[in-house]
Amino acid sequence: MIELRHLRYAVTVADEGHMTRAAERLGIQQPPLSQQIAKLEAIVGASLFKRLPRGVELTEAGRTFVERARTILHDVDLAIEATRRNARGEEGSLAIGFTSSAAFHPLLSSAVRSLGETSPDVALKLEEASTPDLIAMLHSGLLDVALVRSPVAQSGGLVISRILDEEMLVALPDRHPLAMPKGEKPRRIQLSELANEAFILYRRPSGPGLYDSIIAACLAAGFSPKIRHEAPRLLSTLSLVAAGLGISIIPGSIARLETNGIAYLRLDPGANLVAPLYLARKDEQPSGALQLFADIVQHEKASMKHQP
Amino acid sequence: MIELRHLRYAVTVADEGHMTRAAERLGIQQPPLSQQIAKLEAIVGASLFKRLPRGVELTEAGRTFVERARTILHDVDLAIEATRRNARGEEGSLAIGFTSSAAFHPLLSSAVRSLGETSPDVALKLEEASTPDLIAMLHSGLLDVALVRSPVAQSGGLVISRILDEEMLVALPDRHPLAMPKGEKPRRIQLSELANEAFILYRRPSGPGLYDSIIAACLAAGFSPKIRHEAPRLLSTLSLVAAGLGISIIPGSIARLETNGIAYLRLDPGANLVAPLYLARKDEQPSGALQLFADIVQHEKASMKHQP
DNA sequence: CAGTATCCATATGTTTGAGATATGCCATGA
DNA sequence: TCATGGCATATCTCAAACATATGGATACTG
């Protein structure tokens, strides 16, 4: 059976035109090289070299063979290198999913940007979907990784890592009595102060999310929130708040998107309400690109923590 | 060092998704296959397979590697096949040289035609030159084979094989007294009958050829031929004969080219004058195409001998 | 839930073939 | 004519591929 060793030997003998010198280059003695070339000629079923009194010369069939052998050896090197690059996350593909509430977190955008800069040959696919859809896509292999807001059901076979907790803010119409006039020192509001407010919450029709966390926190504060409106899209909640139809509680990263007509109040730490961000992936060895992305996410998170 | 064996093993494991079945296909036991895959992963420096409870699955890096491995293995098969085809004379190149007096022999044209039909992928190069030039081109490798009319000097390193002897004919103006009127039974002429004729011979400025053979035969017949004209091209001799300026002696194969105004007489066998045809090539193992051509020449010659 | 089956990895022994060494054969060069 | 160059052949050694035995982990079945 032909091996790459045979190709390396034939190419080197052809280059040297001299078996003894070729053997030296190859780090073996001349008799085994002579034998291996003879074996190769038997495998191929053709004479590749003319044995001359002083050295050897390729036959025409030998020229045909050595030319292709050279290309094959080069392709082998390329195959190894491409595989290594892929394993290092320098090339390949990565399908990243996220919920709408995770979409606006700067960590996602900075990590994606950083990955793009670090590994321009990695093909990225971004997918926004609900948490259950994201989980299903992870299981089916349509996604490699997903950023979600809650630890999820059907997480068997997945690794769900809590990346960070994001502060939740109270969004209320800027003319709301609780809204601080400009110039006044901002204070942290107690959740219980919202007991009589009309709530506008964003709720996905399927599966859990921040919605349930907010409900749970209100109950813990001693009241059942009056949910007057449920918006089908996250940004719709802010529009309704701006229109004066009620208040909402949203992750801090979203606050930056819409400030017109809306005032944002921070909650008292006792409210114990945060918007966690989870990174979910399959519980198996990750691809190079996925490993790199996870590393970048950790790195970007650490960078954000130390910003003023 | 990576070998084709590793590529074959990886591709088969990938195809089966199961090491034990892959080992069966490869004709080895499962433990050595597992070890060889591990060695390959060490050589490449990346994990190629995820080990699952039931079988294995390619990693993304593994997919990159196996895809290229598959191509490489196919290219190896192509390299072997192309080399075999070349060695069999089914592809490659052949540079054939011939003297002007050999050019018109039907053996050359039929052999070239036959080679073209047998091996359409052999690139042919035909070259007409003088005998010394042909010999020099053989030595320098510009030609692979040459058809010449005389055994040559500086033939060291060459194999000169006499292929056949071609009959020489006397060419004379059709109104020449020696020319038979149409209808009369043709007879063979004695060389000596030409003692008083004006000879027109084709002589190349350099080197021997049929010229010297003709001179020698005339001397053997008891006279020195009166050479009135020497033509620079072989066909010129026939033109001069047709013009009535003298007679010539030419190889029989050329007689078919020009019959207008010329009568051809056969010589008495005692004239001992023939136009030999030699095949000259380097004294080393021939390429596939050259070997095939030589075989075809022998075969065509045998075919011609048995034609009426 | 315990026993069994599946399937790959590890440990150890055997066999094979690549490579080393010694030497032969042939052509060239001095 | 003899020495040298250079590849081929003969024989031996040992590294590595492979076989066998077994282990470890997970899934399946009764």
PDB file of C-alpha atoms in Angstrom, chain B residues 54-207:
ATOM      1  CA  ARG B  54     -22.384   5.015  20.945  1.00  0.00           C
ATOM      2  CA  GLY B  55     -19.815   5.677  18.282  1.00  0.00           C
ATOM      3  CA  VAL B  56     -17.896   8.782  17.272  1.00  0.00           C
ATOM      4  CA  GLU B  57     -18.665  12.010  15.476  1.00  0.00           C
ATOM      5  CA  LEU B  58     -16.411  14.415  13.640  1.00  0.00           C
ATOM      6  CA  THR B  59     -15.527  17.673  15.273  1.00  0.00           C
ATOM      7  CA  GLU B  60     -15.595  20.747  13.087  1.00  0.00           C
ATOM      8  CA  ALA B  61     -11.811  20.549  12.772  1.00  0.00           C
ATOM      9  CA  GLY B  62     -12.283  16.893  11.960  1.00  0.00           C
ATOM     10  CA  ARG B  63     -14.689  17.743   9.156  1.00  0.00           C
ATOM     11  CA  THR B  64     -12.123  20.149   7.738  1.00  0.00           C
ATOM     12  CA  PHE B  65      -9.466  17.461   7.863  1.00  0.00           C
ATOM     13  CA  VAL B  66     -11.488  14.551   6.519  1.00  0.00           C
ATOM     14  CA  GLU B  67     -12.811  16.545   3.572  1.00  0.00           C
ATOM     15  CA  ARG B  68      -9.297  17.303   2.463  1.00  0.00           C
ATOM     16  CA  ALA B  69      -8.073  13.818   3.280  1.00  0.00           C
ATOM     17  CA  ARG B  70     -10.705  12.386   0.970  1.00  0.00           C
ATOM     18  CA  THR B  71      -9.502  14.600  -1.865  1.00  0.00           C
ATOM     19  CA  ILE B  72      -5.878  13.698  -1.227  1.00  0.00           C
ATOM     20  CA  LEU B  73      -6.608   9.952  -1.290  1.00  0.00           C
ATOM     21  CA  HIS B  74      -8.443  10.407  -4.579  1.00  0.00           C
ATOM     22  CA  ASP B  75      -5.536  12.411  -5.996  1.00  0.00           C
ATOM     23  CA  VAL B  76      -3.176   9.612  -5.022  1.00  0.00           C
ATOM     24  CA  ASP B  77      -5.277   7.152  -7.023  1.00  0.00           C
ATOM     25  CA  LEU B  78      -5.256   9.572  -9.955  1.00  0.00           C
ATOM     26  CA  ALA B  79      -1.478   9.979  -9.704  1.00  0.00           C
ATOM     27  CA  ILE B  80      -0.955   6.221  -9.814  1.00  0.00           C
ATOM     28  CA  GLU B  81      -3.350   5.788 -12.706  1.00  0.00           C
ATOM     29  CA  ALA B  82      -1.815   8.632 -14.718  1.00  0.00           C
ATOM     30  CA  THR B  83       1.644   7.183 -14.139  1.00  0.00           C
ATOM     31  CA  ARG B  84       0.456   3.776 -15.297  1.00  0.00           C
ATOM     32  CA  ARG B  85      -1.165   5.249 -18.381  1.00  0.00           C
ATOM     33  CA  ASN B  86       2.029   7.083 -19.175  1.00  0.00           C
ATOM     34  CA  ALA B  87       4.109   3.926 -18.715  1.00  0.00           C
ATOM     35  CA  ARG B  88       1.757   2.057 -21.020  1.00  0.00           C
ATOM     36  CA  GLY B  89       2.139   4.783 -23.656  1.00  0.00           C
ATOM     37  CA  GLU B  90      -1.482   5.855 -23.276  1.00  0.00           C
ATOM     38  CA  GLU B  91      -0.471   9.372 -22.476  1.00  0.00           C
ATOM     39  CA  GLY B  92       2.688  11.422 -22.563  1.00  0.00           C
ATOM     40  CA  SER B  93       4.672  12.818 -25.440  1.00  0.00           C
ATOM     41  CA  LEU B  94       6.795  11.542 -28.299  1.00  0.00           C
ATOM     42  CA  ALA B  95       9.139  13.492 -30.530  1.00  0.00           C
ATOM     43  CA  ILE B  96       9.707  11.644 -33.785  1.00  0.00           C
ATOM     44  CA  GLY B  97      12.377  12.719 -36.271  1.00  0.00           C
ATOM     45  CA  PHE B  98      12.928  11.563 -39.817  1.00  0.00           C
ATOM     46  CA  THR B  99      15.019  12.348 -42.843  1.00  0.00           C
ATOM     47  CA  SER B 100      13.338  13.680 -45.953  1.00  0.00           C
ATOM     48  CA  SER B 101      13.888  10.344 -47.670  1.00  0.00           C
ATOM     49  CA  ALA B 102      12.225   8.532 -44.796  1.00  0.00           C
ATOM     50  CA  ALA B 103       9.373  11.000 -44.595  1.00  0.00           C
ATOM     51  CA  PHE B 104       7.442   9.511 -47.469  1.00  0.00           C
ATOM     52  CA  HIS B 105       7.643   5.930 -46.452  1.00  0.00           C
ATOM     53  CA  PRO B 106       4.108   4.697 -45.710  1.00  0.00           C
ATOM     54  CA  LEU B 107       5.444   2.921 -42.656  1.00  0.00           C
ATOM     55  CA  LEU B 108       6.038   6.234 -40.943  1.00  0.00           C
ATOM     56  CA  SER B 109       2.621   7.656 -41.768  1.00  0.00           C
ATOM     57  CA  SER B 110       0.791   4.473 -40.897  1.00  0.00           C
ATOM     58  CA  ALA B 111       2.692   4.066 -37.623  1.00  0.00           C
ATOM     59  CA  VAL B 112       2.033   7.664 -36.633  1.00  0.00           C
ATOM     60  CA  ARG B 113      -1.628   7.281 -37.559  1.00  0.00           C
ATOM     61  CA  SER B 114      -1.877   4.046 -35.622  1.00  0.00           C
ATOM     62  CA  LEU B 115      -0.227   5.579 -32.551  1.00  0.00           C
ATOM     63  CA  GLY B 116      -2.604   8.531 -32.764  1.00  0.00           C
ATOM     64  CA  GLU B 117      -5.559   6.176 -32.871  1.00  0.00           C
ATOM     65  CA  THR B 118      -4.268   3.888 -30.148  1.00  0.00           C
ATOM     66  CA  SER B 119      -3.202   6.638 -27.756  1.00  0.00           C
ATOM     67  CA  PRO B 120      -4.936   9.938 -28.530  1.00  0.00           C
ATOM     68  CA  ASP B 121      -3.518  11.418 -25.331  1.00  0.00           C
ATOM     69  CA  VAL B 122       0.066  11.097 -26.475  1.00  0.00           C
ATOM     70  CA  ALA B 123       1.303  14.473 -27.720  1.00  0.00           C
ATOM     71  CA  LEU B 124       3.272  13.943 -30.922  1.00  0.00           C
ATOM     72  CA  LYS B 125       6.005  16.159 -32.281  1.00  0.00           C
ATOM     73  CA  LEU B 126       7.313  15.442 -35.762  1.00  0.00           C
ATOM     74  CA  GLU B 127      10.612  16.830 -36.973  1.00  0.00           C
ATOM     75  CA  GLU B 128      12.241  16.529 -40.404  1.00  0.00           C
ATOM     76  CA  ALA B 129      15.974  17.068 -40.415  1.00  0.00           C
ATOM     77  CA  SER B 130      19.228  15.734 -41.766  1.00  0.00           C
ATOM     78  CA  THR B 131      20.656  12.545 -40.362  1.00  0.00           C
ATOM     79  CA  PRO B 132      23.419  14.284 -38.338  1.00  0.00           C
ATOM     80  CA  ASP B 133      20.938  16.784 -36.954  1.00  0.00           C
ATOM     81  CA  LEU B 134      18.560  13.990 -35.989  1.00  0.00           C
ATOM     82  CA  ILE B 135      21.381  12.179 -34.214  1.00  0.00           C
ATOM     83  CA  ALA B 136      22.343  15.325 -32.311  1.00  0.00           C
ATOM     84  CA  MET B 137      18.737  15.882 -31.299  1.00  0.00           C
ATOM     85  CA  LEU B 138      18.480  12.314 -30.050  1.00  0.00           C
ATOM     86  CA  HIS B 139      21.602  12.786 -27.934  1.00  0.00           C
ATOM     87  CA  SER B 140      20.309  16.058 -26.489  1.00  0.00           C
ATOM     88  CA  GLY B 141      16.895  14.640 -25.727  1.00  0.00           C
ATOM     89  CA  LEU B 142      15.054  16.867 -28.160  1.00  0.00           C
ATOM     90  CA  LEU B 143      13.959  13.747 -29.999  1.00  0.00           C
ATOM     91  CA  ASP B 144      12.878  10.397 -28.613  1.00  0.00           C
ATOM     92  CA  VAL B 145      13.188   8.450 -31.850  1.00  0.00           C
ATOM     93  CA  ALA B 146      14.307   8.988 -35.424  1.00  0.00           C
ATOM     94  CA  LEU B 147      13.870   7.212 -38.733  1.00  0.00           C
ATOM     95  CA  VAL B 148      17.063   7.446 -40.798  1.00  0.00           C
ATOM     96  CA  ARG B 149      18.369   5.857 -43.937  1.00  0.00           C
ATOM     97  CA  SER B 150      21.825   4.847 -42.911  1.00  0.00           C
ATOM     98  CA  PRO B 151      23.610   3.553 -39.829  1.00  0.00           C
ATOM     99  CA  VAL B 152      25.232   6.632 -38.464  1.00  0.00           C
ATOM    100  CA  ALA B 153      28.382   7.874 -36.912  1.00  0.00           C
ATOM    101  CA  GLN B 154      28.375   9.110 -33.306  1.00  0.00           C
ATOM    102  CA  SER B 155      25.892   6.388 -32.532  1.00  0.00           C
ATOM    103  CA  GLY B 156      27.423   5.730 -29.129  1.00  0.00           C
ATOM    104  CA  GLY B 157      24.593   5.753 -26.615  1.00  0.00           C
ATOM    105  CA  LEU B 158      22.067   5.029 -29.324  1.00  0.00           C
ATOM    106  CA  VAL B 159      20.366   1.883 -30.507  1.00  0.00           C
ATOM    107  CA  ILE B 160      20.050   1.801 -34.288  1.00  0.00           C
ATOM    108  CA  SER B 161      17.731  -0.920 -35.541  1.00  0.00           C
ATOM    109  CA  ARG B 162      17.358  -1.774 -39.202  1.00  0.00           C
ATOM    110  CA  ILE B 163      13.603  -1.946 -39.719  1.00  0.00           C
ATOM    111  CA  LEU B 164      13.374  -2.822 -43.399  1.00  0.00           C
ATOM    112  CA  ASP B 165      14.993  -2.543 -46.790  1.00  0.00           C
ATOM    113  CA  GLU B 166      13.069  -0.598 -49.379  1.00  0.00           C
ATOM    114  CA  GLU B 167      13.464  -1.232 -53.082  1.00  0.00           C
ATOM    115  CA  MET B 168      15.206   1.476 -55.067  1.00  0.00           C
ATOM    116  CA  LEU B 169      13.703   2.473 -58.425  1.00  0.00           C
ATOM    117  CA  VAL B 170      15.225   4.144 -61.479  1.00  0.00           C
ATOM    118  CA  ALA B 171      13.408   7.348 -62.346  1.00  0.00           C
ATOM    119  CA  LEU B 172      13.752   8.538 -65.956  1.00  0.00           C
ATOM    120  CA  PRO B 173      11.886  10.881 -68.247  1.00  0.00           C
ATOM    121  CA  ASP B 174       8.875   9.033 -69.661  1.00  0.00           C
ATOM    122  CA  ARG B 175      10.140   9.553 -73.221  1.00  0.00           C
ATOM    123  CA  HIS B 176      13.518   8.124 -72.404  1.00  0.00           C
ATOM    124  CA  PRO B 177      14.515   5.242 -74.732  1.00  0.00           C
ATOM    125  CA  LEU B 178      14.819   2.959 -71.764  1.00  0.00           C
ATOM    126  CA  ALA B 179      11.312   3.776 -70.648  1.00  0.00           C
ATOM    127  CA  MET B 180       8.952   0.986 -71.662  1.00  0.00           C
ATOM    128  CA  PRO B 181       6.076   1.956 -73.884  1.00  0.00           C
ATOM    129  CA  LYS B 182       2.794   1.383 -72.139  1.00  0.00           C
ATOM    130  CA  GLY B 183       1.550  -2.167 -72.466  1.00  0.00           C
ATOM    131  CA  GLU B 184       4.905  -3.806 -72.715  1.00  0.00           C
ATOM    132  CA  LYS B 185       5.923  -6.257 -70.085  1.00  0.00           C
ATOM    133  CA  PRO B 186       8.100  -4.404 -67.572  1.00  0.00           C
ATOM    134  CA  ARG B 187      11.609  -5.736 -67.207  1.00  0.00           C
ATOM    135  CA  ARG B 188      14.277  -5.181 -64.668  1.00  0.00           C
ATOM    136  CA  ILE B 189      17.085  -2.956 -65.814  1.00  0.00           C
ATOM    137  CA  GLN B 190      20.764  -3.602 -65.174  1.00  0.00           C
ATOM    138  CA  LEU B 191      22.602  -0.868 -63.324  1.00  0.00           C
ATOM    139  CA  SER B 192      25.270  -0.956 -66.007  1.00  0.00           C
ATOM    140  CA  GLU B 193      22.709   0.141 -68.594  1.00  0.00           C
ATOM    141  CA  LEU B 194      22.817   3.505 -66.880  1.00  0.00           C
ATOM    142  CA  ALA B 195      26.570   3.958 -67.379  1.00  0.00           C
ATOM    143  CA  ASN B 196      26.093   6.705 -69.984  1.00  0.00           C
ATOM    144  CA  GLU B 197      23.166   8.461 -68.366  1.00  0.00           C
ATOM    145  CA  ALA B 198      23.225  11.884 -66.786  1.00  0.00           C
ATOM    146  CA  PHE B 199      22.547  11.349 -63.055  1.00  0.00           C
ATOM    147  CA  ILE B 200      20.541  13.651 -60.864  1.00  0.00           C
ATOM    148  CA  LEU B 201      21.041  12.880 -57.202  1.00  0.00           C
ATOM    149  CA  TYR B 202      19.789  14.414 -54.005  1.00  0.00           C
ATOM    150  CA  ARG B 203      22.620  15.151 -51.649  1.00  0.00           C
ATOM    151  CA  ARG B 204      22.420  16.731 -48.264  1.00  0.00           C
ATOM    152  CA  PRO B 205      25.405  19.031 -47.670  1.00  0.00           C
ATOM    153  CA  SER B 206      26.278  17.230 -44.485  1.00  0.00           C
ATOM    154  CA  GLY B 207      26.610  13.591 -43.716  1.00  0.00           C
TER     155      GLY B 207
END
